[in-house]
Amino acid sequence: MALSAKLVMRQGQALVMTPQLMQAIKLLQLSNLELASFIEEELERNPLLERAEEGPDPREHEPPAEPPATGDPVEADWTSDEFATDRGALEAGLGTELENSFDGERTGPAADPAGDMMGLSATSWTGAPPSAEGEGSNLERYVASLPSLHDHLAAQLLLAVTDPVDRLIGHSLIDAVDEAGYLSEPVEAVAERLGVSVASVEAVLAIVHTFEPTGVAARSLAECLTLQLKERDRFDPAMAALIGRLDLLARRDHAGLKRLCGVDDEDLADMVGEIRRLDPKPGRSYGGGPVQTVVPDVYVRSAPDGSWLIDLNTDVLPRVLVNQSYRARVTRGTASDADKSFVNNCLQTANWLTKSLEQRARTILKVSSEIVRQQDAFFAHGVQHLRPLNLKAVADAIGMHESTVSRVTSNKYMASPRGIFELKYFFTASIASTLDGASHSAEAVRFRIKQMIEAETPADVLSDDAIVARLKAANIDIARRTVAKYRESLRIPSSVERRREKSVMVLAGR
């Protein structure tokens, strides 16, 4: 057979991950803090982007009716199912493992918020009224910075030690103290690294053990508790025996502890209470940076007619505009082709970014509205009325892909009259009913188990089998191993350990 070259035309479909599309996908799963950081980087990179409050005339920032034809990317079809077909392209584009892919809003009846049909009124994110207090002052600028644990110990070292060698050893020990307040490096390793004797390091460590907070630089939990008990003059032989067998205390083996320490029930209860008042992590009061408060992305409030109003938090929505006047001045002059090409690329990027931010806001609002519609009983009556819900149910209701709902609910929070919850909190597994009734939410069942155990009396401590029986009487079909798993996730000890603890408390008269 002769070999020859020929041209063949074929027609096919393929998913092309443009940088703009990857950006739109990435913006969906960013939290409000990550989004603010991303916008800051874009403002520094793109000269045509600026903050909304910086613009002298809003009319200068009106986007053109049509983007420039030169080098325009093909508009993404947000209704296409092809976004869920090529996982490899998505992972290669984003550099992260994605379960599925992106599917934006669909047009038509499915895109209409379902809340209007169910008494929900979803406020448009662009039409939300500004805060009555305006921008307000940033209180964080008035908060005095707290000293770190390292600085606090170093300041005490300067007063307690005068010898230069001992100070060097002391600084090395302080550097080895972790955030919890424990010495993370063995004394022998410190001595070898500094070229000094182990005895010298032990002597300086004994001085560091006298610093505040008490128990700092301990090498184990037992040593940390011992240092605190010695300061309170409570480290007697019985307490020393108890500290030496913390494993029995963790198992709540009070009978073994009484034999070991030679005390009765009342004395053992006092000793255990004394240990509980100690701080097992003395360095945590200094810790690292300030605690970051969770800022909700969505507000849910009740309406006078009994429905729910869903508003986006406009304070966390980025306000960026495209400066059309600056672009016109640059391209109108004697700019080179390279400069004009750069400005056109910046314009395309800016227009796509503003569109992606608008798309992100609309998607968050739509998903949140559907969650509130599905979990209306939770907001009205509490966690016991939480319904089983999965991503597919929400995605089908609003006409989006499951992966889109998954990204929208990641690191997003909803503030409601019942508290602040991550959007993923409302997605729980389903537990079957013993009859042919409606299934139960796993979170609601977990809450029931917690309530049962909190209502226990010393004479009636519920075993896992007893909890299963009570739940089945309440029309909840659940296995014993599932009850044990839920109990352990709530950090509740077994019935044997709870019975031991309650008996000791009763004997101590508590």
XYZ file of C-alpha atoms in Angstrom:
510
model
C 0.000 0.000 0.000
C 1.404 3.372 -1.017
C 1.845 6.050 1.611
C 0.678 9.551 0.797
C -0.153 12.797 2.623
C -3.676 14.157 2.523
C -5.873 16.683 4.309
C -8.854 15.492 6.348
C -11.422 17.839 7.885
C -13.169 16.632 11.006
C -15.707 18.275 13.257
C -15.631 17.724 16.992
C -16.298 19.292 20.366
C -13.723 19.935 23.054
C -13.590 21.841 26.319
C -11.125 24.737 26.121
C -10.133 26.139 29.494
C -9.388 29.786 28.834
C -7.720 31.825 31.583
C -10.936 33.802 31.993
C -12.993 30.655 32.512
C -10.512 29.289 35.028
C -10.718 32.605 36.864
C -14.508 32.432 37.002
C -14.325 28.895 38.413
C -11.739 29.920 40.974
C -13.727 32.934 42.172
C -16.700 30.739 43.084
C -14.842 28.752 45.724
C -12.962 31.667 47.310
C -14.000 32.894 50.734
C -14.605 36.611 51.229
C -11.113 37.063 52.702
C -9.466 35.190 49.835
C -11.546 37.152 47.345
C -10.484 40.462 48.898
C -6.827 39.419 48.622
C -7.342 38.378 44.995
C -8.982 41.711 44.136
C -6.082 43.589 45.734
C -3.659 41.757 43.468
C -5.788 42.528 40.408
C -5.968 46.206 41.329
C -2.182 46.361 41.449
C -1.806 44.408 38.204
C -4.478 46.058 36.032
C -4.341 49.871 35.584
C -7.929 49.975 34.278
C -9.376 48.597 37.525
C -10.059 50.804 40.513
C -12.209 50.822 43.596
C -15.742 52.077 43.244
C -15.313 54.853 45.801
C -12.240 56.190 44.005
C -14.003 57.061 40.755
C -14.788 60.791 40.364
C -17.629 60.194 37.936
C -19.533 56.897 37.744
C -20.397 57.588 34.117
C -16.734 57.222 33.220
C -16.813 53.598 34.283
C -19.766 52.377 32.307
C -18.674 49.260 30.402
C -18.980 49.410 26.632
C -21.972 47.841 24.973
C -19.666 45.378 23.244
C -16.054 44.538 24.108
C -13.368 45.316 21.514
C -13.225 42.820 18.699
C -9.445 42.604 18.714
C -8.291 39.510 20.571
C -11.662 38.941 22.222
C -12.025 35.562 23.912
C -15.032 33.504 22.945
C -17.826 34.099 25.435
C -18.318 31.110 27.705
C -21.622 29.332 27.396
C -22.776 29.185 31.006
C -25.540 26.732 30.108
C -23.242 24.169 28.539
C -22.894 20.769 30.173
C -19.412 20.485 28.683
C -18.057 22.120 31.830
C -18.681 18.794 33.559
C -17.046 16.550 30.956
C -13.314 17.147 31.079
C -11.969 16.724 34.579
C -8.374 16.595 33.414
C -8.593 19.983 31.752
C -10.095 21.509 34.873
C -7.441 20.074 37.161
C -4.668 21.142 34.837
C -6.082 24.637 34.594
C -6.743 25.259 38.259
C -3.915 23.210 39.715
C -6.275 21.688 42.276
C -8.286 18.535 42.401
C -11.843 19.223 41.343
C -14.554 16.701 41.818
C -16.501 17.778 38.797
C -16.536 21.009 36.840
C -18.213 24.331 36.494
C -21.674 24.928 35.214
C -23.032 28.429 35.510
C -26.555 29.744 35.592
C -29.020 28.506 33.080
C -31.507 30.715 31.420
C -35.189 30.097 31.293
C -37.674 29.181 34.012
C -35.137 27.117 35.988
C -33.094 30.237 36.650
C -35.962 32.024 38.420
C -35.488 31.986 42.210
C -37.687 29.363 43.751
C -38.192 31.522 46.792
C -40.992 33.581 45.224
C -43.076 30.438 44.926
C -42.470 29.464 48.552
C -42.872 32.850 50.256
C -39.181 33.771 49.974
C -38.103 37.222 48.964
C -34.507 37.309 47.791
C -33.143 40.820 47.690
C -31.012 41.588 44.664
C -27.355 41.923 45.547
C -27.030 45.083 43.494
C -30.074 46.706 45.055
C -29.339 46.083 48.722
C -29.402 49.354 50.680
C -26.104 50.552 52.107
C -25.453 50.324 55.793
C -26.908 53.168 57.831
C -23.582 53.633 59.532
C -21.683 53.931 56.290
C -18.220 52.457 56.079
C -17.606 52.967 59.788
C -14.257 53.066 61.508
C -12.004 50.042 61.619
C -11.838 49.059 65.286
C -8.892 46.763 64.688
C -6.593 49.740 64.245
C -7.248 50.726 67.872
C -6.557 47.285 69.335
C -3.188 47.054 71.053
C -1.040 44.217 69.794
C -0.537 41.447 72.336
C 2.996 40.260 73.052
C 3.852 36.843 71.730
C 4.796 33.995 74.037
C 8.377 34.209 72.797
C 8.628 37.930 73.604
C 6.991 37.442 77.004
C 9.494 34.749 77.991
C 12.461 36.632 76.557
C 11.613 39.691 78.650
C 11.580 37.562 81.810
C 14.852 35.921 80.832
C 16.615 39.306 80.736
C 15.620 39.904 84.379
C 16.267 36.388 85.676
C 19.616 35.565 84.008
C 22.703 37.762 83.785
C 25.376 35.318 82.583
C 25.825 35.633 78.776
C 26.179 31.863 78.270
C 23.073 31.107 80.309
C 21.189 33.775 78.386
C 22.178 32.134 75.117
C 20.955 28.792 76.439
C 17.762 30.413 77.664
C 17.031 32.008 74.284
C 17.583 28.647 72.589
C 15.144 26.989 74.966
C 12.571 29.742 74.442
C 12.921 29.377 70.684
C 12.100 25.687 71.093
C 8.821 26.378 72.951
C 5.786 25.769 70.728
C 2.517 27.701 70.696
C 0.990 25.448 73.359
C 3.880 26.241 75.710
C 5.747 22.924 75.542
C 9.448 22.386 74.868
C 9.547 20.827 71.416
C 13.267 19.953 71.370
C 15.025 17.515 73.721
C 17.446 18.995 76.224
C 20.223 16.765 74.876
C 19.730 18.157 71.377
C 19.946 21.739 72.663
C 23.119 20.951 74.575
C 24.731 19.291 71.558
C 23.775 22.156 69.261
C 25.224 24.799 71.612
C 28.256 22.772 72.658
C 27.460 22.895 76.382
C 26.741 20.278 78.991
C 23.309 18.825 79.557
C 23.528 19.913 83.193
C 23.916 23.553 82.129
C 20.825 23.339 79.923
C 18.869 21.620 82.700
C 19.832 24.411 85.124
C 18.631 27.153 82.784
C 15.480 25.176 82.001
C 14.699 25.071 85.724
C 14.843 28.877 85.709
C 12.543 29.064 82.672
C 10.088 26.820 84.498
C 9.617 29.632 87.037
C 8.422 32.058 84.361
C 4.859 33.053 83.664
C 2.658 31.433 82.500
C 3.223 28.646 84.994
C 3.931 25.318 83.327
C 5.650 26.775 80.294
C 8.563 24.904 78.661
C 7.376 21.590 80.091
C 8.459 18.451 78.276
C 5.237 16.531 78.886
C 1.711 17.029 80.156
C 2.631 15.460 83.474
C 5.506 17.920 83.978
C 3.277 20.840 82.961
C 0.653 19.903 85.546
C 3.338 19.227 88.160
C 4.781 22.730 87.784
C 1.353 24.290 88.265
C 0.528 22.106 91.271
C 3.856 22.925 92.932
C 3.149 26.634 92.568
C -0.191 26.086 94.329
C 1.474 23.925 96.985
C -0.788 21.015 96.065
C 1.816 18.514 94.906
C 1.662 15.958 97.724
C 2.490 12.212 97.387
C -1.112 11.311 96.522
C -1.242 13.950 93.792
C 2.158 12.811 92.510
C 0.815 9.271 92.188
C -2.210 10.571 90.302
C -0.076 12.651 87.928
C 2.084 9.602 87.298
C -0.929 7.644 85.987
C -2.799 10.112 83.827
C -3.730 7.202 81.578
C -6.016 5.851 84.306
C -7.558 9.302 84.706
C -8.221 9.479 80.962
C -9.995 6.104 81.155
C -11.888 7.314 84.249
C -10.675 4.288 86.172
C -11.444 5.822 89.544
C -11.236 2.504 91.396
C -7.669 1.971 90.204
C -6.733 5.564 91.083
C -8.107 5.206 94.617
C -5.997 2.108 95.196
C -2.924 3.768 93.693
C -3.236 7.054 95.590
C -4.588 5.587 98.833
C -7.542 7.988 99.053
C -11.296 7.675 99.301
C -13.938 8.801 96.831
C -14.255 12.329 98.225
C -10.504 12.997 98.199
C -10.175 11.597 94.688
C -12.982 13.871 93.487
C -11.184 16.881 94.981
C -7.912 15.876 93.334
C -9.543 15.390 89.946
C -11.296 18.745 90.294
C -7.965 20.384 91.111
C -6.372 18.950 87.985
C -9.288 20.088 85.841
C -8.723 23.652 86.985
C -5.172 23.590 85.641
C -4.196 24.758 82.174
C -2.842 21.894 80.018
C -1.708 24.407 77.342
C -0.252 27.403 79.166
C 0.981 29.075 75.983
C -2.382 29.323 74.253
C -3.253 32.632 75.953
C -0.435 34.223 73.950
C -0.671 32.154 70.792
C -0.193 33.588 67.329
C -2.140 36.337 65.601
C -5.581 37.622 66.530
C -8.586 35.390 66.081
C -10.287 36.084 62.777
C -14.005 36.637 63.181
C -16.250 34.807 60.734
C -17.946 37.335 58.456
C -21.181 36.031 56.924
C -21.684 36.205 53.184
C -25.480 36.040 53.434
C -28.009 37.404 55.921
C -31.317 35.656 56.597
C -34.047 37.521 58.450
C -37.722 36.948 59.007
C -40.321 39.013 57.191
C -43.545 40.310 58.764
C -45.567 37.779 56.745
C -43.593 34.829 58.148
C -41.368 34.312 55.114
C -37.603 34.739 54.989
C -35.611 37.544 53.407
C -32.165 36.690 52.048
C -29.637 39.487 51.517
C -26.046 39.364 50.410
C -23.577 41.036 52.744
C -22.619 44.026 50.610
C -19.727 44.846 52.951
C -17.758 41.832 51.691
C -18.656 42.280 48.026
C -15.739 43.803 46.128
C -16.485 47.176 44.537
C -14.359 47.495 41.423
C -14.987 49.537 38.296
C -13.441 49.729 34.846
C -11.926 53.137 34.106
C -13.027 53.733 30.515
C -11.765 57.333 30.408
C -8.190 56.275 31.177
C -8.353 53.637 28.472
C -9.668 56.206 25.972
C -6.882 58.695 26.800
C -4.213 56.060 26.303
C -5.533 54.702 23.008
C -6.424 58.163 21.647
C -2.866 59.468 21.815
C 0.266 58.449 19.995
C 0.536 55.119 21.776
C 2.446 52.321 20.144
C 0.811 49.107 18.975
C 2.288 47.303 21.967
C 0.762 49.808 24.386
C -2.636 49.585 22.696
C -2.496 45.794 22.802
C -1.637 45.901 26.509
C -4.520 48.257 27.256
C -6.958 46.110 25.261
C -5.867 42.997 27.164
C -6.308 44.846 30.459
C -9.774 45.952 29.359
C -10.816 42.430 28.462
C -9.506 41.107 31.780
C -11.259 43.860 33.728
C -14.576 43.326 31.951
C -14.406 39.595 32.520
C -13.515 40.073 36.188
C -16.478 42.356 36.838
C -18.758 39.923 35.038
C -17.360 36.985 37.050
C -17.877 38.855 40.320
C -21.463 39.617 39.369
C -21.991 35.978 38.391
C -20.505 34.840 41.700
C -22.807 37.107 43.711
C -25.918 35.985 41.838
C -24.979 32.325 42.261
C -24.394 32.665 46.023
C -27.741 34.391 46.404
C -29.573 31.781 44.350
C -28.027 28.828 46.219
C -28.657 30.451 49.607
C -32.290 31.140 48.717
C -32.830 27.502 47.799
C -31.158 26.307 51.007
C -33.451 28.509 53.081
C -36.459 27.243 51.133
C -35.456 23.624 51.703
C -34.597 24.135 55.394
C -37.460 26.451 56.314
C -38.378 24.285 59.336
C -34.848 24.588 60.734
C -34.944 28.385 60.754
C -38.430 28.366 62.247
C -38.153 25.599 64.875
C -34.507 24.588 65.372
C -31.997 21.882 64.603
C -34.382 19.028 65.372
C -36.304 19.951 62.234
C -33.278 19.954 59.931
C -34.137 18.034 56.761
C -31.848 15.655 54.858
C -30.383 17.561 51.925
C -27.731 16.911 49.301
C -26.059 18.940 46.592
C -28.048 17.317 43.809
C -31.381 18.416 45.267
C -30.300 22.054 45.359
C -28.593 21.868 41.968
C -31.683 20.404 40.285
C -33.952 22.985 41.901
C -31.976 25.994 40.671
C -30.755 24.531 37.366
C -27.045 24.349 38.097
C -24.425 21.637 38.255
C -23.621 19.909 41.547
C -19.994 21.021 41.378
C -21.121 24.643 41.167
C -23.215 24.262 44.316
C -20.287 22.525 46.010
C -17.937 25.418 45.245
C -20.460 28.055 46.252
C -21.085 26.437 49.645
C -17.371 26.090 50.471
C -16.094 28.691 52.953
C -19.330 30.683 52.759
C -21.343 31.518 55.857
C -24.960 32.429 56.513
C -26.088 34.582 59.439
C -29.580 33.808 60.685
C -31.628 34.345 63.862
C -30.318 30.931 64.994
C -26.644 31.826 64.547
C -23.957 31.759 61.885
C -23.589 28.534 59.926
C -21.427 27.448 57.040
C -23.566 26.726 54.003
C -22.310 23.137 53.984
C -23.859 22.655 57.438
C -27.296 22.377 55.861
C -26.279 19.379 53.731
C -26.682 16.276 55.885
C -27.090 12.575 55.290
C -30.453 10.869 55.459
C -31.444 8.357 58.152
C -34.413 6.163 57.340
C -37.622 6.079 59.288
C -38.864 2.900 60.980
C -42.217 3.466 59.324
C -43.008 4.780 55.871
C -42.654 8.372 56.983
C -40.138 11.023 56.051
C -36.441 10.358 56.642
C -34.446 12.164 59.310
C -31.376 14.378 59.061
C -28.170 12.979 60.529
C -27.448 16.310 62.231
C -30.893 16.308 63.849
C -30.347 12.742 65.110
C -26.943 13.718 66.488
C -28.609 16.585 68.346
C -31.207 14.190 69.798
C -28.448 11.906 71.082
C -26.715 14.849 72.742
C -29.953 15.917 74.430
C -30.588 12.401 75.735
C -27.137 12.142 77.281
C -27.307 15.625 78.818
C -30.590 14.655 80.507
C -29.077 11.535 82.113
C -29.142 10.974 85.863
C -26.490 9.056 87.840
C -29.014 6.256 88.352
C -29.995 6.079 84.683
C -26.985 6.307 82.356
C -27.958 5.361 78.826
C -25.973 2.771 76.944
C -25.711 2.897 73.165
C -28.316 0.111 72.939
C -30.696 2.112 75.138
C -30.234 5.160 72.909
C -30.980 3.031 69.839
C -34.185 1.789 71.488
C -35.334 5.313 72.315
C -34.590 6.544 68.812
C -36.507 3.663 67.266
C -39.421 4.511 69.531
C -39.215 7.995 68.004
C -39.482 6.451 64.503
C -35.730 6.708 63.726
C -34.141 3.579 62.284
C -30.480 3.667 63.305
C -27.798 1.088 64.046
C -25.830 0.875 67.278
C -22.509 1.501 65.550
C -23.951 4.706 64.061
C -24.973 5.897 67.521
C -21.447 5.160 68.779
C -19.961 7.069 65.846
C -22.177 10.104 66.478
C -21.417 9.988 70.208
C -17.675 9.905 69.565
C -17.969 12.790 67.085
C -19.576 14.792 69.901
C -16.647 13.803 72.173
C -18.972 12.095 74.620
C -17.425 9.177 76.561
C -18.982 5.741 76.759
C -21.725 4.878 79.229
C -19.224 3.098 81.496
C -16.999 6.159 81.734
C -19.975 8.472 82.242
C -21.312 6.265 85.029
C -17.942 6.334 86.822
C -17.706 10.104 86.540
C -21.253 10.702 87.787
C -20.776 8.338 90.731
C -17.664 10.190 91.864
C -19.474 13.526 91.567
C -22.381 12.193 93.645
C -20.041 10.929 96.390
C -18.296 14.291 96.426
C -21.644 16.005 96.943
C -21.563 17.882 93.611
